[in-house]
Coordinates of C-alpha atoms and ligand atoms in Angstrom, one line a residue:
M24 CA -24.3 6.7 14.1
P25 CA -24.4 8.3 10.1
S26 CA -23.1 11.6 10.2
S27 CA -25.6 14.0 7.9
I28 CA -24.0 15.4 5.2
D29 CA -24.9 12.7 1.5
R30 CA -21.9 14.1 -1.1
L31 CA -18.3 14.4 -0.8
T32 CA -16.2 16.5 -2.9
I33 CA -12.4 15.6 -2.6
I34 CA -9.2 16.2 -4.8
Q35 CA -8.1 13.4 -6.5
P36 CA -6.9 10.6 -4.8
D37 CA -2.9 8.9 -4.9
D38 CA -2.2 5.8 -4.2
W39 CA 1.4 5.6 -2.2
H40 CA 0.8 1.0 -2.6
L41 CA 0.0 -1.1 -5.0
H42 CA 1.0 -4.0 -7.3
L43 CA 0.4 -4.2 -10.2
R44 CA 1.1 -7.8 -11.9
D45 CA 3.1 -7.9 -14.7
G46 CA 1.5 -9.5 -18.5
P47 CA -2.0 -9.6 -19.2
A48 CA -3.0 -8.7 -16.2
L49 CA -2.1 -4.8 -16.2
R50 CA -5.1 -4.4 -18.9
D51 CA -7.5 -5.2 -15.3
T52 CA -5.2 -3.7 -12.5
V53 CA -4.1 -0.5 -14.8
N54 CA -7.8 0.6 -15.8
D55 CA -9.0 0.1 -11.8
A56 CA -6.2 1.9 -11.8
A57 CA -7.1 4.7 -13.5
R58 CA -10.7 5.3 -12.8
H59 CA -10.9 7.2 -9.9
F60 CA -7.1 7.4 -8.6
A61 CA -4.5 9.7 -10.4
R62 CA -1.2 8.1 -9.6
A63 CA 0.0 5.4 -7.5
I64 CA 3.1 3.7 -6.1
V65 CA 4.0 0.4 -8.3
M66 CA 5.7 -1.9 -6.7
P67 CA 8.2 -3.8 -7.5
N68 CA 7.9 -7.7 -6.4
L69 CA 7.2 -9.7 -10.2
A70 CA 8.9 -12.1 -11.4
P71 CA 11.7 -11.3 -11.5
P72 CA 11.8 -8.3 -9.7
V73 CA 12.4 -4.2 -10.7
I74 CA 16.0 -4.9 -9.8
T75 CA 17.5 -1.7 -12.0
T76 CA 16.4 1.8 -13.1
A77 CA 16.4 0.1 -16.7
Q78 CA 14.0 -2.5 -15.4
A79 CA 11.4 0.1 -13.8
E80 CA 11.3 1.9 -16.8
A81 CA 10.9 -0.8 -19.5
Y82 CA 8.2 -1.7 -16.6
R83 CA 6.7 1.9 -16.7
Q84 CA 6.5 1.6 -20.9
R85 CA 4.5 -1.6 -20.2
I86 CA 2.4 0.2 -18.1
L87 CA 1.8 3.4 -19.7
A88 CA 0.6 1.0 -22.5
A89 CA -2.1 -0.4 -20.5
R90 CA -4.3 2.6 -19.7
P91 CA -6.4 3.8 -21.2
E92 CA -7.4 5.5 -23.8
A93 CA -6.5 10.0 -22.8
S94 CA -5.6 8.5 -20.0
D95 CA -3.6 11.3 -17.7
W96 CA -3.1 8.4 -15.0
Q97 CA 1.4 8.4 -13.5
A98 CA 3.0 5.8 -12.2
L99 CA 5.1 7.0 -9.8
M100 CA 8.3 3.4 -10.5
V101 CA 9.5 2.0 -7.3
L102 CA 13.1 -0.1 -7.2
Y103 CA 13.0 -3.5 -5.3
L104 CA 16.0 -3.6 -2.7
T105 CA 18.6 -6.3 -3.0
D106 CA 22.1 -7.6 -1.3
N107 CA 23.8 -6.8 -3.8
T108 CA 22.3 -3.1 -5.1
P109 CA 24.7 -0.8 -6.4
A110 CA 24.9 3.2 -4.2
D111 CA 25.1 3.8 -8.0
E112 CA 21.9 2.6 -8.7
I113 CA 20.7 5.4 -5.9
D114 CA 22.7 7.9 -9.4
R115 CA 20.2 7.0 -11.6
A116 CA 17.1 6.2 -9.8
V117 CA 17.0 10.3 -8.8
A118 CA 18.5 11.5 -12.4
S119 CA 15.4 9.0 -14.3
G120 CA 12.7 11.4 -12.7
N121 CA 9.9 8.2 -12.7
I122 CA 11.2 6.5 -9.8
H123 CA 10.3 7.8 -6.6
A124 CA 11.0 5.1 -4.2
V125 CA 13.4 1.8 -2.8
K126 CA 11.5 -1.6 -1.1
Y127 CA 13.0 -3.5 0.8
Y128 CA 11.5 -7.2 1.7
P129 CA 13.7 -9.1 4.2
A130 CA 14.5 -12.1 1.8
G131 CA 11.0 -14.2 2.7
A132 CA 8.9 -12.3 3.9
T133 CA 6.6 -11.9 1.3
T134 CA 4.8 -12.4 -2.3
N135 CA 8.1 -12.8 -4.8
S136 CA 10.5 -11.8 -1.4
D137 CA 13.4 -14.2 -2.2
S138 CA 15.9 -12.0 -3.5
G139 CA 14.6 -9.4 -1.0
V140 CA 17.6 -8.5 1.6
T141 CA 18.8 -11.0 4.0
D142 CA 20.7 -8.6 6.4
I143 CA 19.8 -5.0 6.4
K144 CA 23.3 -4.0 7.0
K145 CA 24.0 -5.6 4.0
V146 CA 22.9 -2.5 1.8
Y147 CA 23.8 0.0 4.5
P148 CA 26.2 2.1 1.6
V149 CA 22.9 2.9 -0.9
L150 CA 20.5 3.6 2.3
E151 CA 23.8 6.4 2.6
R152 CA 23.2 7.5 -0.8
M153 CA 19.2 7.5 -0.8
Q154 CA 19.2 9.2 2.1
K155 CA 21.7 12.1 0.8
L156 CA 19.7 12.1 -2.7
G157 CA 16.4 12.3 -0.4
L158 CA 14.6 9.4 -1.9
P159 CA 12.3 6.8 0.3
L160 CA 12.8 3.9 1.7
L161 CA 9.5 1.5 1.4
L162 CA 8.9 -1.1 4.3
H163 CA 7.6 -4.7 4.6
G164 CA 8.0 -4.0 8.4
E165 CA 7.6 -8.1 9.4
V166 CA 10.9 -9.8 10.9
T167 CA 11.3 -13.3 8.8
D168 CA 12.7 -15.4 12.0
T169 CA 10.5 -18.8 11.2
H170 CA 10.5 -19.0 14.8
I171 CA 8.8 -15.3 15.4
D172 CA 4.9 -15.8 15.6
I173 CA 3.3 -14.1 12.7
F174 CA 0.6 -11.6 14.7
D175 CA 4.5 -10.4 16.3
R176 CA 6.4 -9.8 13.3
E177 CA 6.3 -6.5 13.1
A178 CA 5.9 -5.0 16.8
M179 CA 9.4 -7.4 16.2
F180 CA 10.8 -5.2 13.3
I181 CA 10.1 -1.9 14.6
E182 CA 12.6 -3.3 17.9
R183 CA 14.4 -4.8 16.2
I184 CA 15.3 -3.2 12.7
L185 CA 13.9 -0.4 12.7
I186 CA 14.5 1.2 15.4
P187 CA 18.4 1.2 15.0
L188 CA 18.0 2.3 10.6
C189 CA 16.7 4.6 12.3
L190 CA 19.0 5.9 14.0
Q191 CA 21.9 5.1 11.8
F192 CA 20.0 7.0 8.7
P193 CA 18.6 9.9 11.4
D194 CA 17.3 11.4 7.4
L195 CA 16.3 8.5 5.7
K196 CA 13.0 9.7 4.6
I197 CA 11.0 5.9 5.8
V198 CA 7.4 5.0 4.5
L199 CA 6.3 1.6 6.8
E200 CA 3.9 0.2 5.1
H201 CA 0.7 -0.9 5.5
I202 CA 0.9 -0.9 9.7
T203 CA -1.0 -3.2 11.0
T204 CA -1.1 -2.7 15.1
E205 CA -0.8 -0.1 17.8
Q206 CA 3.5 0.0 18.0
G207 CA 4.0 0.6 14.3
V208 CA 1.3 3.7 14.7
A209 CA 2.7 4.5 17.7
F210 CA 6.4 4.7 16.3
V211 CA 5.2 6.3 13.3
S212 CA 3.5 9.1 15.7
N213 CA 6.9 9.8 17.4
S214 CA 9.5 9.8 15.1
G215 CA 10.3 12.9 12.9
D216 CA 8.6 13.9 9.8
N217 CA 10.9 12.0 7.7
I218 CA 9.1 9.1 9.0
A219 CA 5.8 8.0 7.7
A220 CA 3.1 5.0 7.1
T221 CA 0.5 3.6 4.6
I222 CA -2.3 2.3 6.3
T223 CA -5.1 -0.4 4.1
P224 CA -8.8 -0.9 3.7
Q225 CA -8.3 -4.9 4.6
H226 CA -7.0 -4.1 8.2
L227 CA -9.1 -0.8 8.1
L228 CA -12.4 -2.9 8.1
C229 CA -11.0 -6.5 9.4
N230 CA -9.5 -7.5 12.1
R231 CA -8.1 -11.5 12.3
N232 CA -11.9 -12.6 13.8
D233 CA -13.1 -12.0 9.9
L234 CA -9.7 -14.6 8.6
L235 CA -10.7 -16.8 10.9
A236 CA -13.9 -17.2 12.9
G237 CA -16.1 -19.5 12.1
G238 CA -14.3 -20.4 9.1
I239 CA -11.1 -19.6 7.5
R240 CA -11.8 -16.9 4.5
P241 CA -8.9 -17.0 2.3
H242 CA -10.2 -13.3 0.9
N243 CA -9.8 -11.4 3.2
Y244 CA -5.5 -12.8 4.0
C245 CA -2.4 -10.7 3.3
L246 CA 0.8 -9.7 4.9
P247 CA 1.7 -8.2 7.5
I248 CA -1.7 -10.5 8.6
L249 CA -4.8 -9.1 10.1
K250 CA -4.7 -8.8 13.5
R251 CA -6.9 -7.9 17.1
S252 CA -9.4 -5.9 17.0
N253 CA -7.8 -3.3 19.5
H254 CA -5.1 -3.1 16.7
Q255 CA -7.6 -2.5 14.1
Q256 CA -8.8 0.6 16.3
A257 CA -5.5 2.4 16.6
L258 CA -5.1 2.2 12.4
I259 CA -8.6 3.4 12.4
N260 CA -7.6 6.7 15.0
A261 CA -3.9 7.0 13.1
A262 CA -6.1 6.7 9.7
T263 CA -8.7 9.4 10.9
S264 CA -7.1 11.6 12.8
G265 CA -5.7 14.3 10.7
S266 CA -2.0 13.8 10.8
A267 CA 0.2 14.1 8.2
K268 CA 1.3 10.7 8.9
F269 CA -0.6 7.9 7.7
F270 CA -1.3 8.3 4.3
L271 CA -3.8 6.5 1.8
G272 CA -2.1 3.1 0.0
T273 CA -4.1 -0.4 -0.5
D274 CA -2.0 -2.8 -1.3
S275 CA -4.5 -3.8 -3.9
A276 CA -2.7 -7.2 -4.3
P277 CA -4.5 -9.4 -6.8
H278 CA -4.2 -13.2 -7.2
P279 CA -6.5 -15.6 -9.3
Q280 CA -9.6 -17.5 -7.3
N281 CA -7.8 -19.7 -7.7
K282 CA -5.1 -19.1 -6.7
K283 CA -6.5 -18.1 -3.0
E284 CA -8.8 -20.5 -2.5
S285 CA -6.1 -23.4 -2.4
A286 CA -4.7 -25.1 0.5
C287 CA -1.9 -22.9 0.5
G288 CA -2.7 -20.5 0.0
C289 CA -2.0 -16.3 -1.3
A290 CA -1.9 -13.7 0.9
G291 CA -2.8 -10.7 -0.4
C292 CA -6.1 -8.7 -0.9
Y293 CA -8.0 -6.9 -3.9
S294 CA -9.1 -3.5 -3.3
H295 CA -9.2 -1.4 -6.3
H296 CA -12.8 -2.3 -8.0
A297 CA -13.6 0.1 -4.8
A298 CA -10.4 1.4 -2.7
I299 CA -11.4 5.3 -2.2
E300 CA -14.7 3.6 -1.3
L301 CA -13.9 2.0 1.0
Y302 CA -11.8 4.1 2.3
A303 CA -14.8 7.0 2.8
E304 CA -16.7 3.2 4.5
V305 CA -13.6 3.5 7.2
F306 CA -14.2 7.7 7.7
E307 CA -17.9 7.8 8.1
R308 CA -18.4 4.9 10.2
A309 CA -15.9 7.1 12.6
Q310 CA -17.3 10.3 11.8
A311 CA -14.3 11.9 10.2
L312 CA -15.5 12.9 6.2
D313 CA -13.7 15.3 7.2
K314 CA -10.3 13.9 7.4
L315 CA -10.4 12.0 4.3
E316 CA -9.3 14.6 1.5
G317 CA -6.6 14.9 3.9
F318 CA -5.4 11.4 3.9
A319 CA -6.1 10.5 0.8
S320 CA -5.0 13.2 -1.2
L321 CA -3.1 15.4 -0.1
F322 CA -0.3 13.5 2.5
G323 CA 1.3 11.2 -0.2
P324 CA 2.8 14.6 -2.5
A325 CA 3.4 16.4 0.9
F326 CA 5.4 13.4 1.7
Y327 CA 7.0 12.3 -1.6
G328 CA 7.3 16.5 -2.1
L329 CA 5.1 16.0 -5.1
P330 CA 2.3 17.6 -6.7
V331 CA -0.7 17.9 -4.8
N332 CA -3.5 17.1 -8.1
Q333 CA -5.5 19.2 -9.9
K334 CA -8.8 17.8 -10.5
T335 CA -10.7 16.2 -7.9
L336 CA -13.4 13.8 -7.0
S337 CA -16.5 13.6 -5.2
L338 CA -19.1 10.4 -3.7
R339 CA -22.5 10.7 -3.4
R340 CA -24.2 7.7 0.0
A341 CA -25.5 6.1 -3.1
P342 CA -25.9 2.4 -1.4
W343 CA -23.9 -0.2 -4.2
Q344 CA -23.4 -3.9 -3.8
L345 CA -19.7 -5.1 -4.6
P346 CA -19.1 -7.8 -7.7
A347 CA -19.0 -11.3 -6.2
S348 CA -16.1 -11.8 -8.4
T349 CA -14.2 -10.1 -11.1
Q350 CA -11.2 -10.6 -13.3
L351 CA -7.8 -11.0 -13.6
G352 CA -6.0 -10.9 -16.9
G353 CA -9.0 -13.7 -17.9
D354 CA -8.9 -15.7 -14.5
P355 CA -11.5 -15.6 -12.6
M356 CA -10.5 -13.7 -9.4
V357 CA -12.3 -11.8 -6.3
P358 CA -12.3 -9.1 -4.8
F359 CA -12.2 -7.7 -1.6
Y360 CA -15.2 -7.2 0.4
A361 CA -16.8 -9.5 -2.3
S362 CA -20.5 -8.4 -2.4
E363 CA -20.9 -6.0 0.3
T364 CA -22.8 -3.3 0.2
L365 CA -20.5 0.2 1.1
Q366 CA -22.7 3.6 1.3
W367 CA -20.5 5.5 -0.5
A368 CA -20.6 5.8 -4.5
V369 CA -18.4 7.7 -7.3
V370 CA -20.4 10.0 -8.9
D371 CA -18.4 9.3 -12.3
G372 CA -17.9 11.5 -15.2
E373 CA -17.2 15.1 -13.1
Ligands
LIG26 O1 -0.4 -9.9 1.1 C1 0.1 -9.5 0.7 N1 0.2 -9.5 -1.1 N2 1.5 -9.0 1.0 C2 2.6 -7.8 0.5 O2 3.3 -8.0 1.2 C3 3.1 -8.3 -1.1 C4 1.3 -9.0 -1.9 C5 1.0 -9.1 -3.0 O3 2.0 -8.7 -3.8 O4 0.3 -10.4 -3.3
LIG27 ZN1 1.7 -5.1 -1.1

């Protein structure tokens, strides 16, 4: 049953998980990111990855140079953890004031993760330093063993890697990124305040039927892969629950159309053409629009220890059709939910 309100004003949201890429793509991705959001946690999986504080500072400058004129949107930088990251890099990162987290990719888990960690024990000295200094660890929470079924990789990660990790580092701040399963929701819900999770629009709006039933839809392919509808429902319940442990992270991850529509297509859904509107759709369907502001604008800053934004963003009920195609650095790109209709639109210029 649709809710009765026609207008919604929230504190300006932030995106706590975003891929901007580099080079010519930045004009498009940064422009979209800065349209409605105030800040974003920027993923470091470039080729080569953003491993050092100096590399993160240089990348930040390239990003800020691509901002639209007069924009005060902020890039919150993240270091890419490798087997060889020295613990002292954490001191430099914290001292910079511009680095807000460190990302753990299991080697081989996803796009540009080849330099990722081969065994989490190898980075224990780095995690020790992060725990001491309060720098959050962001997890791509999937095991990579080739014999483990792709649909089981998140649940297996929680059992084999995450539970022992939390026992070893009980005070380490951890974000289990882009959770996709009931097990992910349960683990985060039952953990202390130092453990949180981000949830993407595609995992809230879709399940694996949207990827595989009636034809393969490569634009719904991302990692972790879409799961069964019971998992989708658990994510909707978590996002709309009002719990401060779950907050907005789009994982918007652009790839050109030809790299997605391929015999071996890339993982990633681009959602920053309509990010807050996609989430509004989910919250509206769950009759929980009153919970959108906490999820989008309050719980992320609270976890990261950052101030809440000053500005507001207004949406109104005004159905609109998403574009069939957009641009990524001069290449055509098919964004997530292309050509679908959404019920809520941002009121620009307020
Ligand atoms: O679908 C994904 N795309 N998942 C990731 O973890 C990485 C991302 C990308 O960078 O394309
Ligand atoms: Zn990501």
